[in-house]
């Protein structure tokens, strides 16, 4: 759900892919720009966005409060027929950290070259605000600590990166090595926390390459966010949360679900063993999101928790906020309030495989014991889906850059009953009451909707 950014015509193009706006860029290096925009040859160069994604959430750091993240690195693999790279975009979903200065992120291409993805030299205490961040070589916006989720340029260097490589990462040098070389192979994301006392997560990430030939399919991450606070319980000191359930809605043709992560923001409770949370899909499959079991007065530390279908490390009582596996079971209740039914996550995931993610997803939270309480500030559902690549190509010639003239609103990108207006550089959504966001994807007031 990244917003569009306005850039020179030879540098930036946008395409509508299955109802979503995808962004890609032509690198700004002199060599790349001359070859694609200012050359004298009569031949043209056509490129297409090719996306692969990793839904396994990342804990920053792996343990303690400084050092390497987990996994380290996080890897995305492009197949042998990917082609040469003409553009690079990195999107981080559900990215949060309590001290932006601590975090340094570098991307290593299959050939070994590095690009700096995230690094700030400002020593301030501002958070990385929870949300989706896209980094490109062509945005003119520089990220500063405390900045809102959005589209930003790659930092020129990772000056304090001390993880995989012992020398500072220089982005322009890395791009010059990556562009016009094959994109096939493993792309590795190295995330490092270089200072103590703070924690963070990345719910999942995508890498989009501009390539000469359209890929048959892409794996992409689609997200929906609910920012209405959940009280656990809704009243008293035990029972259902409020709201119950809390919901997000994915539009038609979302795609076949391959995996998922649930990001729980500002999640806290004075007794972690009291809380049980499960997620119900549009098709009725149930997944356990949080359930410790047992009985203890140990509290749940306030922070962001990423619960992923592809991680293996379980949350244990007393753990700090971070990235964990979805629990194997919720033993104390099923969606709708029955205390007798056990939810088995593996069965739910198996039933979900290859089913379309479109529709309403419900999050049910309950406090199962007396005397304690807590809350969930927001939650975001990340779905890894497979999509057939059907988009207009972008052709660059010596004289001009053109795209096919399909109106943006034709693909119905606005969600939840919003109105769509075509614009020169994309579309604008007029949201119905109770919704916000670029595509009206954020449900801010269920009662108003």
PDB file of C-alpha atoms in Angstrom, residues 127 143 169 236 331:
ATOM      1  CA  UNK A 127      11.157   5.098  17.220  1.00  0.00           C
ATOM      2  CA  UNK A 143      14.223   9.031   6.130  1.00  0.00           C
ATOM      3  CA  UNK A 169      28.303  -0.139   2.717  1.00  0.00           C
ATOM      4  CA  UNK A 236     -14.303  -6.464  34.405  1.00  0.00           C
ATOM      5  CA  UNK A 331      -6.250 -24.830  24.231  1.00  0.00           C
TER       6      UNK A 331
END
